[in-house]
mmCIF file of C-alpha atoms and ligand atoms in Angstrom:
data_model
loop_
_atom_site.group_PDB
_atom_site.id
_atom_site.type_symbol
_atom_site.label_atom_id
_atom_site.label_comp_id
_atom_site.label_asym_id
_atom_site.label_seq_id
_atom_site.Cartn_x
_atom_site.Cartn_y
_atom_site.Cartn_z
ATOM 1 C CA MET N 1202 93.319 103.888 97.520
ATOM 2 C CA ALA N 1203 92.352 100.764 99.452
ATOM 3 C CA THR N 1204 92.675 101.000 103.208
ATOM 4 C CA VAL N 1205 93.536 98.258 105.662
ATOM 5 C CA GLY N 1206 89.894 97.883 106.639
ATOM 6 C CA GLU N 1207 88.713 97.372 103.064
ATOM 7 C CA VAL N 1208 91.368 94.849 102.242
ATOM 8 C CA LEU N 1209 90.932 92.867 105.424
ATOM 9 C CA ARG N 1210 87.167 92.738 105.558
ATOM 10 C CA GLY N 1211 86.094 93.361 101.944
ATOM 11 C CA GLU N 1212 82.374 93.897 101.405
ATOM 12 C CA ASP N 1213 81.381 94.033 105.021
ATOM 13 C CA VAL N 1214 80.658 97.750 105.216
ATOM 14 C CA VAL N 1215 78.100 99.761 107.158
ATOM 15 C CA ALA N 1216 75.978 101.383 104.462
ATOM 16 C CA GLU N 1217 73.949 104.233 105.942
ATOM 17 C CA ARG N 1218 74.171 106.769 108.720
ATOM 18 C CA ASP N 1219 71.518 106.310 111.344
ATOM 19 C CA PRO N 1220 70.638 109.783 112.599
ATOM 20 C CA TRP N 1221 68.778 108.331 115.602
ATOM 21 C CA LEU N 1222 71.771 106.564 116.983
ATOM 22 C CA GLY N 1223 74.724 108.124 118.730
ATOM 23 C CA ARG N 1224 73.065 111.296 119.917
ATOM 24 C CA ARG N 1225 73.368 110.554 123.577
ATOM 25 C CA PRO N 1226 76.404 109.692 125.677
ATOM 26 C CA LEU N 1227 77.092 106.033 126.229
ATOM 27 C CA HIS N 1228 76.048 104.507 129.501
ATOM 28 C CA LEU N 1229 79.624 103.965 130.624
ATOM 29 C CA ARG N 1230 82.221 106.692 130.175
ATOM 30 C CA LEU N 1231 85.906 106.179 129.720
ATOM 31 C CA ARG N 1232 88.848 108.097 131.108
ATOM 32 C CA PHE N 1233 91.204 109.340 128.410
ATOM 33 C CA LEU N 1234 94.764 108.097 128.283
ATOM 34 C CA GLN N 1235 97.308 110.755 127.478
ATOM 35 C CA GLY N 1236 98.446 110.492 123.853
ATOM 36 C CA GLU N 1237 95.977 107.736 122.982
ATOM 37 C CA SER N 1238 95.249 106.876 119.363
ATOM 38 C CA THR N 1239 91.686 107.299 118.126
ATOM 39 C CA GLY N 1240 91.499 103.634 117.146
ATOM 40 C CA SER N 1241 92.527 102.569 120.621
ATOM 41 C CA TYR N 1242 90.082 104.910 122.320
ATOM 42 C CA VAL N 1243 87.158 103.781 120.159
ATOM 43 C CA THR N 1244 88.031 100.141 120.804
ATOM 44 C CA ARG N 1245 88.243 100.724 124.551
ATOM 45 C CA LEU N 1246 85.033 102.748 124.614
ATOM 46 C CA ALA N 1247 83.159 99.911 122.901
ATOM 47 C CA ALA N 1248 84.674 97.298 125.221
ATOM 48 C CA ARG N 1249 83.799 99.379 128.264
ATOM 49 C CA ASN N 1250 80.172 99.272 127.175
ATOM 50 C CA LEU N 1251 80.418 95.547 126.426
ATOM 51 C CA TRP N 1252 79.920 96.053 122.716
ATOM 52 C CA PRO N 1253 81.817 94.900 119.683
ATOM 53 C CA VAL N 1254 83.464 97.921 118.018
ATOM 54 C CA GLU N 1255 81.087 97.577 115.028
ATOM 55 C CA GLU N 1256 78.186 98.256 117.357
ATOM 56 C CA LEU N 1257 79.713 101.554 118.426
ATOM 57 C CA LEU N 1258 80.709 102.547 114.896
ATOM 58 C CA VAL N 1259 77.095 102.243 113.690
ATOM 59 C CA ARG N 1260 76.435 105.179 116.009
ATOM 60 C CA VAL N 1261 79.338 107.178 114.605
ATOM 61 C CA GLY N 1262 78.472 107.031 110.907
ATOM 62 C CA VAL N 1263 79.301 104.797 107.965
ATOM 63 C CA GLY N 1264 82.567 103.223 106.934
ATOM 64 C CA PRO N 1265 84.659 100.088 106.694
ATOM 65 C CA MET N 1266 84.884 97.442 109.392
ATOM 66 C CA PRO N 1267 87.284 98.179 112.212
ATOM 67 C CA VAL N 1268 90.955 97.314 112.281
ATOM 68 C CA GLU N 1269 92.739 96.431 115.491
ATOM 69 C CA PRO N 1270 94.281 99.552 116.937
ATOM 70 C CA GLN N 1271 97.846 98.229 117.113
ATOM 71 C CA TYR N 1272 98.074 98.202 113.323
ATOM 72 C CA THR N 1273 97.270 101.727 112.262
ATOM 73 C CA GLU N 1274 95.464 104.898 113.285
ATOM 74 C CA MET N 1275 91.785 105.575 112.673
ATOM 75 C CA TYR N 1276 90.848 108.916 111.090
ATOM 76 C CA VAL N 1277 87.352 110.345 111.159
ATOM 77 C CA SER N 1278 85.074 112.777 109.335
ATOM 78 C CA ARG N 1279 83.724 115.939 110.932
ATOM 79 C CA TYR N 1280 80.362 114.172 111.373
ATOM 80 C CA ALA N 1281 81.957 111.176 113.050
ATOM 81 C CA ARG N 1282 83.975 113.421 115.346
ATOM 82 C CA GLU N 1283 80.811 115.094 116.573
ATOM 83 C CA ARG N 1284 79.134 111.757 117.111
ATOM 84 C CA LEU N 1285 82.140 110.376 118.918
ATOM 85 C CA ALA N 1286 82.206 113.418 121.189
ATOM 86 C CA ASN N 1287 78.481 112.896 121.963
ATOM 87 C CA LEU N 1288 79.009 109.245 122.750
ATOM 88 C CA SER N 1289 82.001 110.058 124.925
ATOM 89 C CA GLY N 1290 80.033 112.668 126.827
ATOM 90 C CA CYS N 1291 82.409 115.512 126.040
ATOM 91 C CA SER N 1292 82.655 118.454 123.668
ATOM 92 C CA VAL N 1293 84.358 118.298 120.279
ATOM 93 C CA ALA N 1294 86.952 120.698 121.679
ATOM 94 C CA GLU N 1295 87.772 118.383 124.554
ATOM 95 C CA LEU N 1296 87.860 115.325 122.315
ATOM 96 C CA SER N 1297 90.272 117.137 119.976
ATOM 97 C CA LEU N 1298 92.423 118.071 122.912
ATOM 98 C CA ARG N 1299 92.595 114.468 124.133
ATOM 99 C CA LEU N 1300 92.855 112.635 120.799
ATOM 100 C CA VAL N 1301 95.418 114.272 118.525
ATOM 101 C CA SER N 1302 94.267 112.439 115.383
ATOM 102 C CA VAL N 1303 90.746 113.904 115.464
ATOM 103 C CA ARG N 1304 92.119 117.459 115.271
ATOM 104 C CA ASP N 1305 91.197 119.515 112.225
ATOM 105 C CA GLU N 1306 94.454 118.845 110.396
ATOM 106 C CA PHE N 1307 93.772 115.106 110.375
ATOM 107 C CA LEU N 1308 90.023 115.162 109.596
ATOM 108 C CA MET N 1309 88.889 113.345 106.465
ATOM 109 C CA PRO N 1310 87.964 115.811 103.710
ATOM 110 C CA ASP N 1311 84.426 117.205 103.924
ATOM 111 C CA GLY N 1312 82.167 115.409 101.483
ATOM 112 C CA SER N 1313 83.816 111.999 101.971
ATOM 113 C CA SER N 1314 81.318 109.175 101.506
ATOM 114 C CA GLU N 1315 82.581 107.448 104.637
ATOM 115 C CA ASP N 1316 83.063 108.613 108.189
ATOM 116 C CA TRP N 1317 86.252 106.861 109.163
ATOM 117 C CA GLU N 1318 89.218 105.175 107.598
ATOM 118 C CA TRP N 1319 92.198 103.108 108.571
ATOM 119 C CA PRO N 1320 95.007 103.901 106.130
ATOM 120 C CA TRP N 1321 97.963 101.526 105.813
ATOM 121 C CA ASP N 1322 100.085 103.772 107.934
ATOM 122 C CA ALA N 1323 99.409 106.433 110.509
ATOM 123 C CA ARG N 1324 99.502 109.807 108.664
ATOM 124 C CA ALA N 1325 101.726 111.264 111.337
ATOM 125 C CA GLY N 1326 103.285 109.809 114.440
ATOM 126 C CA TYR N 1327 103.890 106.272 115.564
ATOM 127 C CA ILE N 1328 101.610 103.715 117.171
ATOM 128 C CA VAL N 1329 103.224 102.879 120.499
ATOM 129 C CA GLN N 1330 101.880 100.532 123.145
ATOM 130 C CA ALA N 1331 100.693 102.363 126.252
ATOM 131 C CA CYS N 1332 102.117 101.454 129.645
ATOM 132 C CA SER N 1333 99.732 98.705 130.734
ATOM 133 C CA LEU N 1334 99.783 99.892 134.357
ATOM 134 C CA CYS N 1335 98.715 103.390 133.271
ATOM 135 C CA ALA N 1336 96.020 101.802 131.086
ATOM 136 C CA ALA N 1337 94.879 99.645 133.992
ATOM 137 C CA SER N 1338 94.507 102.748 136.131
ATOM 138 C CA ARG N 1339 92.125 103.999 133.425
ATOM 139 C CA GLY N 1340 90.106 100.799 133.705
ATOM 140 C CA THR N 1341 91.571 98.958 130.710
ATOM 141 C CA ARG N 1342 92.964 95.469 130.865
ATOM 142 C CA SER N 1343 93.681 94.860 127.179
ATOM 143 C CA PRO N 1344 96.581 96.710 125.535
ATOM 144 C CA ALA N 1345 95.947 100.369 124.746
ATOM 145 C CA TRP N 1346 97.817 102.238 122.029
ATOM 146 C CA LEU N 1347 99.217 105.721 121.796
ATOM 147 C CA ILE N 1348 99.916 107.887 118.771
ATOM 148 C CA LEU N 1349 103.152 109.725 119.460
ATOM 149 C CA PRO N 1350 105.756 111.777 117.600
ATOM 150 C CA ASP N 1351 108.474 109.343 118.752
ATOM 151 C CA PRO N 1352 108.411 105.577 118.250
ATOM 152 C CA TRP N 1353 108.892 105.125 122.004
ATOM 153 C CA HIS N 1354 107.377 106.218 125.271
ATOM 154 C CA VAL N 1355 108.852 106.395 128.753
ATOM 155 C CA CYS N 1356 106.451 105.985 131.666
ATOM 156 C CA LEU N 1357 108.282 107.554 134.577
ATOM 157 C CA ARG N 1358 105.535 106.597 136.968
ATOM 158 C CA HIS N 1359 105.932 102.874 136.399
ATOM 159 C CA GLY N 1360 109.472 102.802 135.033
ATOM 160 C CA ARG N 1361 108.599 101.266 131.688
ATOM 161 C CA TRP N 1362 109.804 101.888 128.159
ATOM 162 C CA THR N 1363 107.305 100.939 125.463
ATOM 163 C CA ASP N 1364 107.787 101.221 121.726
ATOM 164 C CA ASN N 1365 106.240 100.417 118.363
ATOM 165 C CA SER N 1366 107.332 96.794 118.282
ATOM 166 C CA ARG N 1367 103.945 95.150 119.109
ATOM 167 C CA SER N 1368 105.791 92.278 120.750
ATOM 168 C CA ASP N 1369 103.500 90.091 122.850
ATOM 169 C CA GLN N 1370 106.349 88.413 124.685
ATOM 170 C CA ARG N 1371 108.079 91.613 125.700
ATOM 171 C CA PRO N 1372 105.569 94.433 125.524
ATOM 172 C CA TYR N 1373 107.867 96.768 127.474
ATOM 173 C CA ILE N 1374 111.415 97.214 128.722
ATOM 174 C CA ASP N 1375 111.675 97.389 132.487
ATOM 175 C CA LEU N 1376 113.613 100.525 133.387
ATOM 176 C CA ARG N 1377 114.528 99.199 136.816
ATOM 177 C CA ASP N 1378 117.348 97.533 134.877
ATOM 178 C CA HIS N 1379 118.225 100.845 133.202
ATOM 179 C CA PRO N 1380 118.115 103.671 135.744
ATOM 180 C CA GLY N 1381 120.117 105.887 133.365
ATOM 181 C CA VAL N 1382 117.155 105.938 130.976
ATOM 182 C CA VAL N 1383 114.851 107.231 133.704
ATOM 183 C CA ARG N 1384 117.337 109.993 134.490
ATOM 184 C CA ALA N 1385 117.587 110.759 130.780
ATOM 185 C CA GLN N 1386 113.838 111.270 130.484
ATOM 186 C CA GLN N 1387 113.883 113.519 133.548
ATOM 187 C CA ARG N 1388 116.721 115.493 131.961
ATOM 188 C CA LEU N 1389 114.727 115.894 128.736
ATOM 189 C CA ASN N 1390 111.691 116.977 130.735
ATOM 190 C CA ARG N 1391 113.762 119.693 132.393
ATOM 191 C CA VAL N 1392 114.978 120.890 128.979
ATOM 192 C CA ARG N 1393 111.359 121.000 127.789
ATOM 193 C CA LYS N 1394 110.336 122.975 130.831
ATOM 194 C CA ARG N 1395 113.138 125.488 130.383
ATOM 195 C CA LEU N 1396 112.986 125.978 126.614
ATOM 196 C CA GLY N 1397 109.344 125.247 125.926
ATOM 197 C CA GLN N 1398 107.978 122.169 124.188
ATOM 198 C CA SER N 1399 108.644 123.165 120.567
ATOM 199 C CA ALA N 1400 112.140 124.561 121.013
ATOM 200 C CA ALA N 1401 113.069 121.494 123.053
ATOM 201 C CA ARG N 1402 111.783 119.194 120.314
ATOM 202 C CA TRP N 1403 113.967 120.961 117.754
ATOM 203 C CA ILE N 1404 116.966 120.597 120.020
ATOM 204 C CA GLU N 1405 116.244 116.896 120.592
ATOM 205 C CA ALA N 1406 115.924 116.441 116.847
ATOM 206 C CA ASP N 1407 119.325 118.021 116.238
ATOM 207 C CA ALA N 1408 120.858 115.992 119.065
ATOM 208 C CA LEU N 1409 119.529 112.808 117.486
ATOM 209 C CA SER N 1410 120.962 113.852 114.153
ATOM 210 C CA VAL N 1411 124.368 114.367 115.761
ATOM 211 C CA LEU N 1412 124.158 110.869 117.278
ATOM 212 C CA THR N 1413 123.406 109.500 113.823
ATOM 213 C CA TYR N 1414 126.457 111.267 112.413
ATOM 214 C CA VAL N 1415 128.816 109.815 115.020
ATOM 215 C CA GLU N 1416 127.058 106.411 114.847
ATOM 216 C CA TYR N 1417 126.755 106.438 118.600
ATOM 217 C CA LEU N 1418 125.844 102.931 119.851
ATOM 218 C CA GLU N 1419 124.480 102.239 116.408
ATOM 219 C CA ASP N 1420 124.740 98.520 117.090
ATOM 220 C CA PRO N 1421 124.060 97.989 120.782
ATOM 221 C CA SER N 1422 124.718 94.251 120.458
ATOM 222 C CA CYS N 1423 128.406 95.155 119.989
ATOM 223 C CA ALA N 1424 128.447 97.699 122.812
ATOM 224 C CA ARG N 1425 131.299 97.410 125.281
ATOM 225 C CA ASP N 1426 128.854 98.150 128.067
ATOM 226 C CA PRO N 1427 127.194 94.807 128.931
ATOM 227 C CA GLU N 1428 123.987 96.662 129.827
ATOM 228 C CA TRP N 1429 123.293 97.327 126.147
ATOM 229 C CA ALA N 1430 124.701 94.107 124.739
ATOM 230 C CA LEU N 1431 122.433 92.162 127.115
ATOM 231 C CA LEU N 1432 119.400 94.263 126.261
ATOM 232 C CA ALA N 1433 120.076 93.813 122.530
ATOM 233 C CA ALA N 1434 120.290 90.055 123.048
ATOM 234 C CA ARG N 1435 116.987 90.127 124.888
ATOM 235 C CA VAL N 1436 114.855 92.398 122.684
ATOM 236 C CA GLY N 1437 116.845 92.684 119.448
ATOM 237 C CA GLU N 1438 119.158 95.492 118.432
ATOM 238 C CA GLN N 1439 116.394 97.532 116.723
ATOM 239 C CA ARG N 1440 114.456 97.908 119.950
ATOM 240 C CA ALA N 1441 117.574 98.244 122.072
ATOM 241 C CA ARG N 1442 119.152 101.044 120.000
ATOM 242 C CA PRO N 1443 117.021 104.021 121.093
ATOM 243 C CA VAL N 1444 117.125 102.832 124.703
ATOM 244 C CA ALA N 1445 120.906 102.609 124.572
ATOM 245 C CA GLN N 1446 121.203 106.017 122.895
ATOM 246 C CA PHE N 1447 118.758 107.751 125.184
ATOM 247 C CA GLY N 1448 121.200 108.830 127.885
ATOM 248 C CA MET N 1449 123.520 110.490 125.383
ATOM 249 C CA LEU N 1450 120.583 111.978 123.493
ATOM 250 C CA SER N 1451 119.421 113.689 126.676
ATOM 251 C CA ARG N 1452 122.895 114.916 127.681
ATOM 252 C CA LEU N 1453 123.534 116.293 124.232
ATOM 253 C CA ALA N 1454 120.099 117.928 124.174
ATOM 254 C CA ARG N 1455 120.892 119.564 127.505
ATOM 255 C CA ASP N 1456 124.260 120.797 126.199
ATOM 256 C CA MET N 1457 122.664 122.195 123.064
ATOM 257 C CA ALA N 1458 119.827 123.749 125.038
ATOM 258 C CA TRP N 1459 122.407 125.714 127.020
ATOM 259 C CA MET N 1460 123.579 127.314 123.781
ATOM 260 C CA GLU N 1461 120.101 127.775 122.407
ATOM 261 C CA GLU N 1462 118.843 129.499 125.511
ATOM 262 C CA ARG N 1463 121.637 132.071 125.377
ATOM 263 C CA ARG N 1464 121.303 132.541 121.663
ATOM 264 C CA ARG N 1465 117.600 133.226 121.936
ATOM 265 C CA ALA N 1466 118.195 135.704 124.689
ATOM 266 C CA GLY N 1467 120.823 137.445 122.535
ATOM 267 C CA ARG N 1468 123.505 136.696 125.123
ATOM 268 C CA LEU N 1469 125.757 134.423 123.087
ATOM 269 C CA SER N 1470 129.213 135.585 122.057
ATOM 270 C CA ALA N 1471 131.625 133.931 119.626
ATOM 271 C CA ALA N 1472 133.853 133.125 122.592
ATOM 272 C CA ASP N 1473 130.945 131.368 124.343
ATOM 273 C CA SER N 1474 130.386 129.192 121.282
ATOM 274 C CA ARG N 1475 134.055 128.309 121.081
ATOM 275 C CA ASP N 1476 134.315 127.426 124.762
ATOM 276 C CA TRP N 1477 131.122 125.446 124.580
ATOM 277 C CA LEU N 1478 132.349 123.408 121.660
ATOM 278 C CA LEU N 1479 135.629 122.592 123.414
ATOM 279 C CA ARG N 1480 133.850 121.646 126.611
ATOM 280 C CA VAL N 1481 131.253 119.423 124.957
ATOM 281 C CA ALA N 1482 133.796 117.697 122.714
ATOM 282 C CA ARG N 1483 135.914 117.002 125.798
ATOM 283 C CA GLN N 1484 132.976 115.626 127.794
ATOM 284 C CA ARG N 1485 131.142 113.690 125.097
ATOM 285 C CA GLY N 1486 134.022 112.659 122.859
ATOM 286 C CA SER N 1487 136.038 114.237 120.067
ATOM 287 C CA ALA N 1488 133.838 112.560 117.435
ATOM 288 C CA PHE N 1489 131.094 115.017 118.377
ATOM 289 C CA ARG N 1490 133.166 118.042 117.468
ATOM 290 C CA ARG N 1491 132.547 118.133 113.717
ATOM 291 C CA PRO N 1492 128.781 117.678 113.719
ATOM 292 C CA LEU N 1493 128.424 120.199 116.533
ATOM 293 C CA GLU N 1494 130.547 122.725 114.640
ATOM 294 C CA HIS N 1495 128.192 122.195 111.747
ATOM 295 C CA TRP N 1496 125.222 122.705 114.064
ATOM 296 C CA ILE N 1497 126.599 125.967 115.418
ATOM 297 C CA SER N 1498 127.423 127.367 111.998
ATOM 298 C CA GLY N 1499 124.178 126.479 110.276
ATOM 299 C CA HIS N 1500 121.734 126.482 113.149
ATOM 300 C CA ARG N 1501 118.844 128.738 112.326
ATOM 301 C CA PRO N 1502 115.811 127.915 114.456
ATOM 302 C CA LEU N 1503 113.440 129.554 112.075
ATOM 303 C CA ARG N 1504 114.517 127.222 109.329
ATOM 304 C CA HIS N 1505 113.499 124.359 111.599
ATOM 305 C CA ALA N 1506 110.159 125.926 112.210
ATOM 306 C CA ARG N 1507 109.556 126.349 108.520
ATOM 307 C CA GLN N 1508 110.506 122.797 107.740
ATOM 308 C CA ALA N 1509 108.152 121.544 110.399
ATOM 309 C CA SER N 1510 105.210 123.534 109.123
ATOM 310 C CA GLY N 1511 106.102 122.919 105.497
ATOM 311 C CA SER N 1512 105.987 126.559 104.415
ATOM 312 C CA GLY N 1513 108.440 128.458 102.257
ATOM 313 C CA ALA N 1514 111.759 130.135 102.906
ATOM 314 C CA GLY N 1515 112.342 133.520 104.464
ATOM 315 C CA SER N 1516 114.457 135.295 106.997
ATOM 316 C CA PRO N 1517 112.297 136.537 109.836
ATOM 317 C CA GLY N 1518 113.741 137.452 113.190
ATOM 318 C CA GLU N 1519 114.109 135.746 116.507
ATOM 319 C CA MET N 1520 110.843 136.903 117.995
ATOM 320 C CA GLU N 1521 108.856 134.969 115.428
ATOM 321 C CA VAL N 1522 110.820 131.859 116.217
ATOM 322 C CA ALA N 1523 109.696 131.911 119.799
ATOM 323 C CA GLY N 1524 106.077 131.839 118.648
ATOM 324 C CA GLN N 1525 106.504 128.935 116.238
ATOM 325 C CA GLU N 1526 105.068 125.616 117.303
ATOM 326 C CA ALA N 1527 106.295 122.224 116.181
ATOM 327 C CA ALA N 1528 103.391 120.139 114.826
ATOM 328 C CA PRO N 1529 102.270 117.830 117.648
ATOM 329 C CA LEU N 1530 103.141 114.631 115.779
ATOM 330 C CA ALA N 1531 106.178 115.873 113.834
ATOM 331 C CA SER N 1532 108.967 113.326 114.258
ATOM 332 C CA LEU N 1533 112.515 114.211 115.236
ATOM 333 C CA GLN N 1534 113.416 113.346 111.669
ATOM 334 C CA ASP N 1535 111.048 116.020 110.370
ATOM 335 C CA LEU N 1536 112.266 118.637 112.793
ATOM 336 C CA THR N 1537 116.040 118.580 112.544
ATOM 337 C CA CYS N 1538 117.873 121.109 110.403
ATOM 338 C CA LEU N 1539 120.914 118.818 110.208
ATOM 339 C CA PRO N 1540 121.372 116.531 107.234
ATOM 340 C CA TRP N 1541 121.947 113.249 109.096
ATOM 341 C CA VAL N 1542 118.623 111.646 109.767
ATOM 342 C CA ARG N 1543 117.700 108.145 110.618
ATOM 343 C CA MET N 1544 115.278 107.209 113.349
ATOM 344 C CA PRO N 1545 116.901 104.856 115.835
ATOM 345 C CA ASN N 1546 114.018 102.442 115.462
ATOM 346 C CA GLU N 1547 112.260 101.860 112.173
ATOM 347 C CA MET N 1548 109.827 99.089 113.003
ATOM 348 C CA ASP N 1549 106.754 100.074 111.097
ATOM 349 C CA ARG N 1550 104.552 98.971 108.238
ATOM 350 C CA LEU N 1551 103.699 95.687 109.841
ATOM 351 C CA PHE N 1552 101.612 94.553 106.897
ATOM 352 C CA LEU N 1553 104.348 94.819 104.309
HETATM 353 ZN ZN1 ZN R 1156 102.664 103.731 133.503
#
């Protein structure tokens, strides 16, 4: 299948590996940005050394001409990963820790004739613009790009929401205008700390599914709260929707985490569930009652885990659940066990 690189730049392909190049670290190193995409890192590393990206790629192996990192993710062969680690002055293990998309599960198949590719779409995750102030603190002035399981990113340090919109005019949403969103991210962080990363992701996924069911702030341009109507007017309702939903997503996730924590500890009685449901429906709105009833009745964490890892059915016990990890780039859509799924922001496939 043709990749973006081939279509955009046709014949212009590096033909042979040069074993003499790329064995030593580059003169100038680069600090990693958390969650950065491989394409973004390679582009920054070249720029840091005052090279065009092609110049760096010659040292990494053979393959198509580069594509700008905001469009898609770059995937590499085992050979290219080693070379890239050399050039970066770190081990393959560290590189794989820092750049999710060079991990084993995303490597190009052994025996590929090329060492990197730029498919039409990232294989997993979303390309999201990095907070430019965080990037600047890593010595980068041009936009840097992250590969994340969610199509958005909240920088608590600089109070910025970035997403997968690639807008030049409005690269981020300033959270000084939306303090509730900052609190929401802090709330989610506390849930993650309490439950663990994977369990918290599953809970967030189910909370998002519940929001989809009740169509909570589905169209922020019609919101009664002027905060969201104004934001929708400014950045469009697609970009505004997840921002507007974020507060409720975090509160619901916290509510559901309360249940989950007790359930995992074997301390949940039928009466607890009933009281919980009444309390949450009273606080969040009666529309939430039905989907949450559904969640309680059908919620089997292990089923989530199995969906996320793509393996078959079974009925193992709770202890196994605790050990299950959500794939690092699995989206909330992939993780939920509830039937109502729609990401709040579907701006992707920019070429189509
Ligand atoms: Zn930042």
